[in-house]
């Protein structure tokens, strides 16, 4: 069975995800800005739903290169949301050269303690996906949300398949970006992913 993670930024979205029996929630604010750290109200309601909740850790829109103050803000957000019951976190940080920022990601994973971390679609702009995936495995990241570097997961399905092969079960590849009921089966069949990510609620394919 393929797991559907539903991205929400409102109580209305939460209700739809609960009614649609989403397998996991990515809880954030401002989906119009590609997702920021969620409000306390939405996170609390999401945790109370009984569905596994991964909280976005992103202090601002824009790029993924963070200064020291922003990193401290992200660390504080993780501690706060861990105390609020989040089951995992979604985050990402890059260097100016578009590599994974090892130091920042290491510190954020450490702050998450034993809770799982997903590296978000900052992965789609790294300069070397193969190398970046190995760094994330080394740092203890559990999942990577990616479209395979394409504008959507359907266009990136072949690269997603390459990442699944490279991962060798060490890290989970989550297909995200334009995933809908009409293309989910093709994405899953072509890539071999077993987790998909969408802002739309639907029954995931049985492949």
Protein backbone atom coordinates (compact mmCIF):
# COMPACT_ATOMS: atom_id res chain seq x y z
CA UNK A 1 0.00 0.00 0.00
CA UNK A 2 1.27 3.47 -0.89
CA UNK A 3 1.17 6.06 1.88
CA UNK A 4 -0.38 9.44 1.08
CA UNK A 5 1.01 12.39 3.03
CA UNK A 6 -1.31 15.39 2.81
CA UNK A 7 0.05 18.91 3.19
CA UNK A 8 -2.24 21.28 5.10
CA UNK A 9 -2.11 24.90 6.20
CA UNK A 10 -5.61 25.42 7.62
CA UNK A 11 -8.25 23.82 9.81
CA UNK A 12 -10.38 23.30 6.70
CA UNK A 13 -7.52 21.38 5.11
CA UNK A 14 -7.12 19.35 8.28
CA UNK A 15 -10.79 18.37 8.27
CA UNK A 16 -10.56 17.30 4.63
CA UNK A 17 -7.43 15.25 5.34
CA UNK A 18 -9.07 13.54 8.32
CA UNK A 19 -12.23 12.79 6.33
CA UNK A 20 -10.09 11.45 3.49
CA UNK A 21 -8.09 9.25 5.88
CA UNK A 22 -4.69 10.66 5.01
CA UNK A 23 -1.81 8.46 6.05
CA UNK A 24 0.27 11.34 7.39
CA UNK A 25 0.03 15.13 7.62
CA UNK A 26 2.61 17.72 6.77
CA UNK A 27 1.49 20.65 8.90
CA UNK A 28 2.55 24.13 7.85
CA UNK A 29 1.33 27.65 7.22
CA UNK A 30 1.26 29.65 3.99
CA UNK A 31 1.12 27.01 1.30
CA UNK A 32 1.06 29.94 -1.12
CA UNK A 33 4.69 30.48 -0.07
CA UNK A 34 5.51 26.75 -0.37
CA UNK A 35 4.96 26.22 3.35
CA UNK A 36 6.26 27.88 6.52
CA UNK A 37 6.35 26.86 10.19
CA UNK A 38 2.74 26.19 11.31
CA UNK A 39 0.71 28.05 13.89
CA UNK A 40 0.36 26.56 17.35
CA UNK A 41 -3.42 26.27 16.82
CA UNK A 42 -3.14 24.21 13.65
CA UNK A 43 -0.40 21.97 15.02
CA UNK A 44 -2.39 21.27 18.18
CA UNK A 45 -5.52 20.42 16.20
CA UNK A 46 -3.53 18.21 13.85
CA UNK A 47 -1.91 16.27 16.70
CA UNK A 48 -5.36 15.85 18.28
CA UNK A 49 -6.65 14.29 15.04
CA UNK A 50 -4.71 11.12 15.75
CA UNK A 51 -2.96 11.17 12.35
CA UNK A 52 0.84 11.21 12.33
CA UNK A 53 1.92 14.86 12.01
CA UNK A 54 5.19 16.14 10.59
CA UNK A 55 5.67 19.87 11.21
CA UNK A 56 7.35 22.20 8.74
CA UNK A 57 10.40 24.06 10.08
CA UNK A 58 10.85 27.03 7.74
CA UNK A 59 11.06 30.53 9.20
CA UNK A 60 10.60 32.49 5.96
CA UNK A 61 9.90 32.24 2.28
CA UNK A 62 12.66 32.48 -0.29
CA UNK A 63 15.87 30.51 -0.53
CA UNK A 64 17.24 27.85 1.77
CA UNK A 65 20.48 29.50 2.92
CA UNK A 66 20.05 30.49 6.57
CA UNK A 67 22.07 32.77 8.81
CA UNK A 68 22.90 32.02 12.45
CA UNK A 69 19.85 33.84 13.83
CA UNK A 70 17.52 31.94 11.52
CA UNK A 71 19.11 28.63 12.49
CA UNK A 72 18.56 29.44 16.16
CA UNK A 73 14.95 30.24 15.33
CA UNK A 74 14.56 26.87 13.61
CA UNK A 75 16.11 25.04 16.56
CA UNK A 76 13.72 26.81 18.92
CA UNK A 77 10.78 25.92 16.66
CA UNK A 78 11.71 22.25 16.71
CA UNK A 79 11.91 22.22 20.50
CA UNK A 80 8.57 24.03 20.79
CA UNK A 81 6.76 21.78 18.31
CA UNK A 82 8.30 18.61 19.75
CA UNK A 83 6.85 19.63 23.12
CA UNK A 84 3.51 20.24 21.38
CA UNK A 85 3.40 16.65 20.15
CA UNK A 86 4.74 16.78 16.59
CA UNK A 87 5.73 13.30 15.41
CA UNK A 88 8.46 14.49 13.03
CA UNK A 89 9.79 17.49 11.14
CA UNK A 90 10.16 18.71 7.57
CA UNK A 91 13.14 20.98 6.92
CA UNK A 92 16.05 21.78 4.66
CA UNK A 93 19.12 24.00 4.45
CA UNK A 94 21.61 24.60 1.66
CA UNK A 95 24.92 26.39 1.22
CA UNK A 96 25.44 29.19 -1.28
CA UNK A 97 26.97 26.55 -3.58
CA UNK A 98 23.65 24.61 -3.49
CA UNK A 99 24.98 21.73 -1.45
CA UNK A 100 23.27 20.36 1.65
CA UNK A 101 24.42 22.48 4.59
CA UNK A 102 25.87 19.67 6.68
CA UNK A 103 26.37 21.73 9.83
CA UNK A 104 22.88 23.21 9.90
CA UNK A 105 21.09 19.98 9.03
CA UNK A 106 23.16 18.05 11.58
CA UNK A 107 22.16 20.53 14.31
CA UNK A 108 18.48 20.40 13.33
CA UNK A 109 18.41 16.59 13.22
CA UNK A 110 20.08 16.53 16.63
CA UNK A 111 17.45 18.90 18.02
CA UNK A 112 14.71 16.62 16.69
CA UNK A 113 16.21 13.93 18.95
CA UNK A 114 14.71 10.57 17.96
CA UNK A 115 11.89 12.05 15.88
CA UNK A 116 12.21 11.50 12.12
CA UNK A 117 13.23 14.29 9.76
CA UNK A 118 12.18 14.79 6.14
CA UNK A 119 14.39 16.96 3.93
CA UNK A 120 11.97 19.04 1.87
CA UNK A 121 12.06 20.17 -1.74
CA UNK A 122 15.18 22.24 -1.24
CA UNK A 123 16.57 18.92 -2.49
CA UNK A 124 15.26 19.77 -5.96
CA UNK A 125 17.69 22.66 -6.34
CA UNK A 126 20.88 20.96 -5.11
CA UNK A 127 23.67 20.88 -7.68
CA UNK A 128 24.36 17.14 -7.28
CA UNK A 129 21.39 14.99 -6.22
CA UNK A 130 23.43 11.80 -5.97
CA UNK A 131 25.93 13.35 -3.58
CA UNK A 132 23.22 15.18 -1.64
CA UNK A 133 21.30 11.96 -1.00
CA UNK A 134 24.39 10.33 0.47
CA UNK A 135 24.95 13.33 2.75
CA UNK A 136 21.37 13.12 4.02
CA UNK A 137 21.75 9.41 4.75
CA UNK A 138 24.95 10.18 6.66
CA UNK A 139 23.20 12.89 8.69
CA UNK A 140 20.36 10.61 9.75
CA UNK A 141 17.58 12.16 7.67
CA UNK A 142 14.80 9.59 7.21
CA UNK A 143 12.94 10.91 4.16
CA UNK A 144 13.46 13.15 1.15
CA UNK A 145 10.53 14.98 -0.44
CA UNK A 146 11.32 15.57 -4.10
CA UNK A 147 9.95 15.90 -7.61
CA UNK A 148 13.20 14.53 -8.98
CA UNK A 149 14.35 18.04 -9.78
CA UNK A 150 11.55 18.53 -12.33
CA UNK A 151 8.63 20.96 -12.24
CA UNK A 152 6.45 18.11 -10.97
CA UNK A 153 6.82 14.49 -9.87
CA UNK A 154 5.31 13.11 -13.08
CA UNK A 155 7.99 14.80 -15.18
CA UNK A 156 10.62 13.71 -12.67
CA UNK A 157 9.48 10.09 -12.37
CA UNK A 158 12.61 8.64 -13.98
CA UNK A 159 14.94 10.55 -11.64
CA UNK A 160 12.73 9.53 -8.71
CA UNK A 161 13.26 5.94 -9.77
CA UNK A 162 17.03 6.47 -9.80
CA UNK A 163 16.87 7.92 -6.30
CA UNK A 164 14.82 4.96 -5.07
CA UNK A 165 17.47 2.60 -6.44
CA UNK A 166 20.29 4.64 -4.89
CA UNK A 167 18.53 4.82 -1.53
CA UNK A 168 18.66 1.02 -1.08
CA UNK A 169 16.21 1.29 1.79
CA UNK A 170 18.48 3.59 3.79
CA UNK A 171 16.25 6.62 3.29
CA UNK A 172 12.68 6.94 1.98
CA UNK A 173 12.02 8.84 -1.24
CA UNK A 174 8.69 10.69 -1.11
CA UNK A 175 7.34 11.87 -4.46
CA UNK A 176 5.92 15.38 -4.28
CA UNK A 177 5.04 18.18 -6.65
CA UNK A 178 1.81 18.12 -8.63
CA UNK A 179 0.79 14.67 -7.39
CA UNK A 180 -2.91 14.15 -8.04
CA UNK A 181 -5.35 11.28 -8.30
CA UNK A 182 -4.97 11.27 -12.08
CA UNK A 183 -1.19 10.79 -12.12
CA UNK A 184 -0.33 9.12 -8.81
CA UNK A 185 -0.49 5.57 -10.17
CA UNK A 186 1.86 6.39 -13.05
CA UNK A 187 4.34 8.12 -10.72
CA UNK A 188 4.36 5.16 -8.33
CA UNK A 189 4.65 2.52 -11.05
CA UNK A 190 7.42 4.33 -12.92
CA UNK A 191 9.51 5.30 -9.88
CA UNK A 192 8.91 2.62 -7.28
CA UNK A 193 8.19 5.13 -4.51
CA UNK A 194 5.95 3.95 -1.71
CA UNK A 195 5.13 7.37 -0.28
CA UNK A 196 3.55 10.29 -2.12
CA UNK A 197 2.86 13.86 -1.04
CA UNK A 198 0.00 16.09 -2.14
CA UNK A 199 -2.17 18.98 -1.00
CA UNK A 200 -5.13 17.02 -2.44
CA UNK A 201 -6.84 14.21 -0.55
CA UNK A 202 -7.47 11.00 -2.49
CA UNK A 203 -7.18 7.25 -2.13
CA UNK A 204 -3.55 6.33 -2.89
CA UNK A 205 -2.93 3.73 -5.58
CA UNK A 206 -2.47 0.04 -4.83
CA UNK A 207 0.57 -0.83 -6.89
